PDB file of C-alpha atoms and ligand atoms in Angstrom:
ATOM      1  CA  MET A   1     129.104 149.027  95.086  1.00 86.00           C
ATOM      2  CA  LYS A   2     129.394 151.295  92.095  1.00 96.00           C
ATOM      3  CA  LYS A   3     132.465 151.341  89.905  1.00 98.00           C
ATOM      4  CA  ASP A   4     134.824 154.224  89.440  1.00 98.00           C
ATOM      5  CA  ILE A   5     135.276 156.182  86.169  1.00 98.00           C
ATOM      6  CA  GLU A   6     137.895 154.207  84.272  1.00 98.00           C
ATOM      7  CA  THR A   7     137.424 154.459  80.544  1.00 96.00           C
ATOM      8  CA  GLN A   8     136.373 156.807  77.759  1.00 96.00           C
ATOM      9  CA  GLU A   9     133.094 154.820  77.590  1.00 97.00           C
ATOM     10  CA  ASP A  10     132.450 155.656  81.253  1.00 98.00           C
ATOM     11  CA  ILE A  11     132.855 159.375  80.499  1.00 98.00           C
ATOM     12  CA  GLN A  12     130.673 158.992  77.409  1.00 97.00           C
ATOM     13  CA  SER A  13     127.809 157.539  79.421  1.00 98.00           C
ATOM     14  CA  LEU A  14     128.271 160.120  82.156  1.00 98.00           C
ATOM     15  CA  VAL A  15     128.078 162.994  79.662  1.00 98.00           C
ATOM     16  CA  GLU A  16     125.022 161.427  77.904  1.00 97.00           C
ATOM     17  CA  THR A  17     123.212 160.971  81.219  1.00 98.00           C
ATOM     18  CA  PHE A  18     124.106 164.539  82.260  1.00 98.00           C
ATOM     19  CA  TYR A  19     122.547 165.931  79.045  1.00 96.00           C
ATOM     20  CA  ASP A  20     119.405 163.839  79.732  1.00 96.00           C
ATOM     21  CA  GLN A  21     119.194 165.652  83.048  1.00 97.00           C
ATOM     22  CA  ILE A  22     119.813 169.051  81.403  1.00 96.00           C
ATOM     23  CA  LYS A  23     116.955 168.385  78.978  1.00 95.00           C
ATOM     24  CA  LYS A  24     114.546 167.911  81.892  1.00 96.00           C
ATOM     25  CA  ASP A  25     115.792 171.021  83.703  1.00 97.00           C
ATOM     26  CA  GLU A  26     113.629 174.068  83.243  1.00 97.00           C
ATOM     27  CA  LEU A  27     116.352 176.524  84.213  1.00 97.00           C
ATOM     28  CA  LEU A  28     119.182 175.112  82.110  1.00 97.00           C
ATOM     29  CA  SER A  29     117.581 173.443  79.096  1.00 96.00           C
ATOM     30  CA  PRO A  30     116.736 176.720  77.276  1.00 95.00           C
ATOM     31  CA  TYR A  31     120.448 177.581  77.113  1.00 95.00           C
ATOM     32  CA  PHE A  32     121.270 174.332  75.393  1.00 93.00           C
ATOM     33  CA  PHE A  33     118.173 173.634  73.366  1.00 90.00           C
ATOM     34  CA  LYS A  34     116.449 176.945  72.763  1.00 89.00           C
ATOM     35  CA  TYR A  35     119.026 179.727  72.662  1.00 88.00           C
ATOM     36  CA  MET A  36     121.916 177.624  71.314  1.00 87.00           C
ATOM     37  CA  LYS A  37     120.059 174.729  69.715  1.00 87.00           C
ATOM     38  CA  ILE A  38     123.127 172.584  70.189  1.00 87.00           C
ATOM     39  CA  ASN A  39     123.531 169.429  68.165  1.00 91.00           C
ATOM     40  CA  LEU A  40     124.103 166.745  70.802  1.00 90.00           C
ATOM     41  CA  GLU A  41     125.762 164.362  68.356  1.00 92.00           C
ATOM     42  CA  LYS A  42     128.440 166.944  67.710  1.00 93.00           C
ATOM     43  CA  ARG A  43     128.584 168.347  71.234  1.00 93.00           C
ATOM     44  CA  ILE A  44     128.895 165.122  73.239  1.00 95.00           C
ATOM     45  CA  PRO A  45     132.273 164.040  71.750  1.00 95.00           C
ATOM     46  CA  ILE A  46     133.711 167.498  72.621  1.00 96.00           C
ATOM     47  CA  MET A  47     132.433 167.267  76.179  1.00 96.00           C
ATOM     48  CA  VAL A  48     133.866 163.767  76.446  1.00 97.00           C
ATOM     49  CA  GLN A  49     137.283 165.045  75.291  1.00 97.00           C
ATOM     50  CA  PHE A  50     137.099 167.901  77.768  1.00 97.00           C
ATOM     51  CA  TRP A  51     136.393 165.602  80.776  1.00 97.00           C
ATOM     52  CA  GLU A  52     138.801 162.916  79.595  1.00 97.00           C
ATOM     53  CA  ASN A  53     141.509 165.534  79.501  1.00 96.00           C
ATOM     54  CA  ALA A  54     140.472 166.853  82.903  1.00 95.00           C
ATOM     55  CA  ILE A  55     140.833 163.526  84.716  1.00 96.00           C
ATOM     56  CA  PHE A  56     143.080 161.390  82.492  1.00 96.00           C
ATOM     57  CA  TYR A  57     145.248 164.234  81.077  1.00 95.00           C
ATOM     58  CA  THR A  58     144.897 163.064  77.465  1.00 94.00           C
ATOM     59  CA  GLY A  59     145.556 166.468  75.902  1.00 94.00           C
ATOM     60  CA  ALA A  60     142.635 165.744  73.594  1.00 91.00           C
ATOM     61  CA  TYR A  61     140.689 168.929  74.240  1.00 93.00           C
ATOM     62  CA  SER A  62     141.613 172.293  72.813  1.00 91.00           C
ATOM     63  CA  GLY A  63     138.717 174.671  73.344  1.00 93.00           C
ATOM     64  CA  ASN A  64     138.128 177.741  75.445  1.00 93.00           C
ATOM     65  CA  PRO A  65     135.142 177.141  77.748  1.00 93.00           C
ATOM     66  CA  MET A  66     135.646 180.440  79.579  1.00 93.00           C
ATOM     67  CA  GLN A  67     135.365 182.477  76.390  1.00 94.00           C
ATOM     68  CA  LEU A  68     132.404 180.395  75.211  1.00 94.00           C
ATOM     69  CA  HIS A  69     130.436 180.946  78.444  1.00 95.00           C
ATOM     70  CA  GLN A  70     131.393 184.626  78.527  1.00 94.00           C
ATOM     71  CA  ALA A  71     129.939 185.036  75.022  1.00 94.00           C
ATOM     72  CA  LEU A  72     126.856 183.036  76.015  1.00 95.00           C
ATOM     73  CA  ASN A  73     126.329 185.261  79.060  1.00 96.00           C
ATOM     74  CA  ASN A  74     126.642 188.382  76.883  1.00 94.00           C
ATOM     75  CA  HIS A  75     123.710 187.220  74.835  1.00 94.00           C
ATOM     76  CA  PHE A  76     121.681 185.400  77.431  1.00 95.00           C
ATOM     77  CA  PRO A  77     122.635 186.607  80.937  1.00 95.00           C
ATOM     78  CA  MET A  78     123.251 183.903  83.514  1.00 96.00           C
ATOM     79  CA  THR A  79     122.754 184.132  87.256  1.00 95.00           C
ATOM     80  CA  ASP A  80     124.118 182.363  90.316  1.00 94.00           C
ATOM     81  CA  GLU A  81     121.245 179.895  90.100  1.00 96.00           C
ATOM     82  CA  HIS A  82     122.333 178.692  86.675  1.00 97.00           C
ATOM     83  CA  PHE A  83     125.800 177.869  87.904  1.00 96.00           C
ATOM     84  CA  ASN A  84     124.562 176.319  91.130  1.00 96.00           C
ATOM     85  CA  GLN A  85     122.040 174.186  89.327  1.00 97.00           C
ATOM     86  CA  TRP A  86     124.629 173.022  86.755  1.00 98.00           C
ATOM     87  CA  ILE A  87     126.887 171.854  89.608  1.00 97.00           C
ATOM     88  CA  VAL A  88     124.011 170.180  91.464  1.00 97.00           C
ATOM     89  CA  LEU A  89     123.088 168.238  88.300  1.00 98.00           C
ATOM     90  CA  TRP A  90     126.673 167.300  87.550  1.00 98.00           C
ATOM     91  CA  ASN A  91     127.414 166.097  91.050  1.00 98.00           C
ATOM     92  CA  SER A  92     124.187 164.097  91.356  1.00 98.00           C
ATOM     93  CA  THR A  93     124.706 162.477  87.930  1.00 98.00           C
ATOM     94  CA  VAL A  94     128.242 161.413  88.921  1.00 98.00           C
ATOM     95  CA  ASP A  95     127.026 160.087  92.292  1.00 98.00           C
ATOM     96  CA  VAL A  96     124.213 158.037  90.822  1.00 98.00           C
ATOM     97  CA  MET A  97     126.549 156.330  88.336  1.00 98.00           C
ATOM     98  CA  PHE A  98     130.020 156.093  89.902  1.00 98.00           C
ATOM     99  CA  GLU A  99     132.055 156.112  93.039  1.00 98.00           C
ATOM    100  CA  GLY A 100     135.789 156.299  93.687  1.00 98.00           C
ATOM    101  CA  LYS A 101     138.825 158.501  93.228  1.00 98.00           C
ATOM    102  CA  LYS A 102     138.141 159.606  89.657  1.00 98.00           C
ATOM    103  CA  ALA A 103     134.473 160.166  90.484  1.00 98.00           C
ATOM    104  CA  GLU A 104     135.530 162.511  93.263  1.00 98.00           C
ATOM    105  CA  GLU A 105     138.084 164.197  91.014  1.00 98.00           C
ATOM    106  CA  ILE A 106     135.621 164.890  88.219  1.00 98.00           C
ATOM    107  CA  LYS A 107     133.200 166.530  90.667  1.00 98.00           C
ATOM    108  CA  GLN A 108     136.036 168.506  92.224  1.00 98.00           C
ATOM    109  CA  LYS A 109     137.247 169.749  88.825  1.00 97.00           C
ATOM    110  CA  ALA A 110     133.752 170.792  87.752  1.00 97.00           C
ATOM    111  CA  ASN A 111     133.246 172.610  91.011  1.00 97.00           C
ATOM    112  CA  SER A 112     136.494 174.566  90.721  1.00 96.00           C
ATOM    113  CA  ILE A 113     135.887 175.403  87.082  1.00 95.00           C
ATOM    114  CA  GLY A 114     132.364 176.479  88.042  1.00 95.00           C
ATOM    115  CA  VAL A 115     133.629 178.798  90.788  1.00 94.00           C
ATOM    116  CA  VAL A 116     136.172 180.463  88.527  1.00 94.00           C
ATOM    117  CA  MET A 117     133.671 180.819  85.684  1.00 94.00           C
ATOM    118  CA  LYS A 118     131.097 182.279  87.985  1.00 94.00           C
ATOM    119  CA  ILE A 119     133.542 184.828  89.415  1.00 93.00           C
ATOM    120  CA  LYS A 120     134.827 185.853  85.959  1.00 93.00           C
ATOM    121  CA  ILE A 121     131.401 185.975  84.395  1.00 93.00           C
ATOM    122  CA  LEU A 122     129.214 187.291  87.195  1.00 92.00           C
ATOM    123  CA  GLY A 123     131.927 189.120  89.083  1.00 85.00           C
ATOM    124  CA  SER A 124     131.042 187.558  92.425  1.00 50.00           C
ATOM    125  CA  GLU A 125     131.145 184.249  94.275  1.00 46.00           C
TER     126      GLU A 125
HETATM  127  C1  HEM B   1     129.467 175.503  86.165  1.00 68.01           C
HETATM  128  C2  HEM B   1     130.257 174.741  85.485  1.00 68.01           C
HETATM  129  C3  HEM B   1     130.242 174.543  84.007  1.00 68.01           C
HETATM  130  C4  HEM B   1     131.183 173.844  83.342  1.00 68.01           C
HETATM  131  C5  HEM B   1     132.371 173.068  83.955  1.00 68.01           C
HETATM  132  C6  HEM B   1     130.849 173.882  81.914  1.00 68.01           C
HETATM  133  C7  HEM B   1     131.577 173.262  80.943  1.00 68.01           C
HETATM  134  C8  HEM B   1     131.321 173.335  79.607  1.00 68.01           C
HETATM  135  C9  HEM B   1     132.150 172.794  78.551  1.00 68.01           C
HETATM  136  C10 HEM B   1     133.486 172.084  78.757  1.00 68.01           C
HETATM  137  C11 HEM B   1     131.546 173.043  77.358  1.00 68.01           C
HETATM  138  C12 HEM B   1     132.081 172.682  75.959  1.00 68.01           C
HETATM  139  C13 HEM B   1     133.007 173.715  75.490  1.00 68.01           C
HETATM  140  C14 HEM B   1     133.446 173.528  74.032  1.00 68.01           C
HETATM  141  O1  HEM B   1     132.585 173.346  73.173  1.00 68.01           O
HETATM  142  O2  HEM B   1     134.643 173.608  73.771  1.00 68.01           O
HETATM  143  C15 HEM B   1     130.318 173.738  77.648  1.00 68.01           C
HETATM  144  C16 HEM B   1     129.415 174.138  76.711  1.00 68.01           C
HETATM  145  C17 HEM B   1     128.239 174.802  76.983  1.00 68.01           C
HETATM  146  N1  HEM B   1     127.831 175.251  78.186  1.00 68.01           N
HETATM  147 FE1  HEM B   1     128.758 174.998  79.969  1.00 68.01          FE
HETATM  148  N2  HEM B   1     129.699 174.632  81.742  1.00 68.01           N
HETATM  149  C18 HEM B   1     129.313 175.069  82.978  1.00 68.01           C
HETATM  150  C19 HEM B   1     128.216 175.857  83.227  1.00 68.01           C
HETATM  151  C20 HEM B   1     127.254 176.243  82.309  1.00 68.01           C
HETATM  152  C21 HEM B   1     126.068 176.980  82.564  1.00 68.01           C
HETATM  153  C22 HEM B   1     125.628 177.503  83.967  1.00 68.01           C
HETATM  154  C23 HEM B   1     125.362 177.137  81.408  1.00 68.01           C
HETATM  155  C24 HEM B   1     124.072 177.799  81.065  1.00 68.01           C
HETATM  156  C25 HEM B   1     123.284 178.354  81.893  1.00 68.01           C
HETATM  157  C26 HEM B   1     126.161 176.493  80.372  1.00 68.01           C
HETATM  158  C27 HEM B   1     125.856 176.421  79.043  1.00 68.01           C
HETATM  159  C28 HEM B   1     126.607 175.838  78.048  1.00 68.01           C
HETATM  160  C29 HEM B   1     126.213 175.751  76.651  1.00 68.01           C
HETATM  161  C30 HEM B   1     124.872 176.278  76.070  1.00 68.01           C
HETATM  162  C31 HEM B   1     127.253 175.116  75.956  1.00 68.01           C
HETATM  163  C32 HEM B   1     127.312 174.775  74.483  1.00 68.01           C
HETATM  164  C33 HEM B   1     127.729 176.018  73.730  1.00 68.01           C
HETATM  165  C34 HEM B   1     127.944 175.766  72.261  1.00 68.01           C
HETATM  166  O3  HEM B   1     127.746 174.669  71.765  1.00 68.01           O
HETATM  167  O4  HEM B   1     128.291 176.716  71.553  1.00 68.01           O
HETATM  168  N3  HEM B   1     127.302 175.959  80.959  1.00 68.01           N
HETATM  169  N4  HEM B   1     130.193 173.902  79.013  1.00 68.01           N
END
């Protein structure tokens, strides 16, 4: 029986494992490590704050992911497959590591954000 997501450390290991999966993913990794060349040491704490706020309502995150992905898409156009693959990786990472109410909630939140982002950015479902 796996545990549920309960602490900041749980979110930290989820986000780290997710980025390990992104690194191995041919479709998504260029966005993170070729076009953007993101610095994981700086990026991971921001992602942790984002997801902590999403499921524990900490108020810790104050960014604008919609704007950020819109700008990213303007430079490096995304397709349906990018969004679908992101969601597949996120859901499978959560499922391998955790189970419970918060685990379901964090998948649900990512899925709804993904749908809205996809509609706004690609203009379709
Ligand atoms: C589908 C659901 C998605 C969600 C929920 C999501 C969420 C996020 C969040 C919360 C951030 C951090 C924002 C910040 O720094 O304040 C981020 C950053 C980023 N996302 Fe996404 N994302 C999604 C899809 C995608 C897709 C499909 C791609 C690329 C194909 C992508 C590429 C990136 C990149 C490159 C960054 C880092 C940008 C930077 O450091 O400037 N994301 N994402």
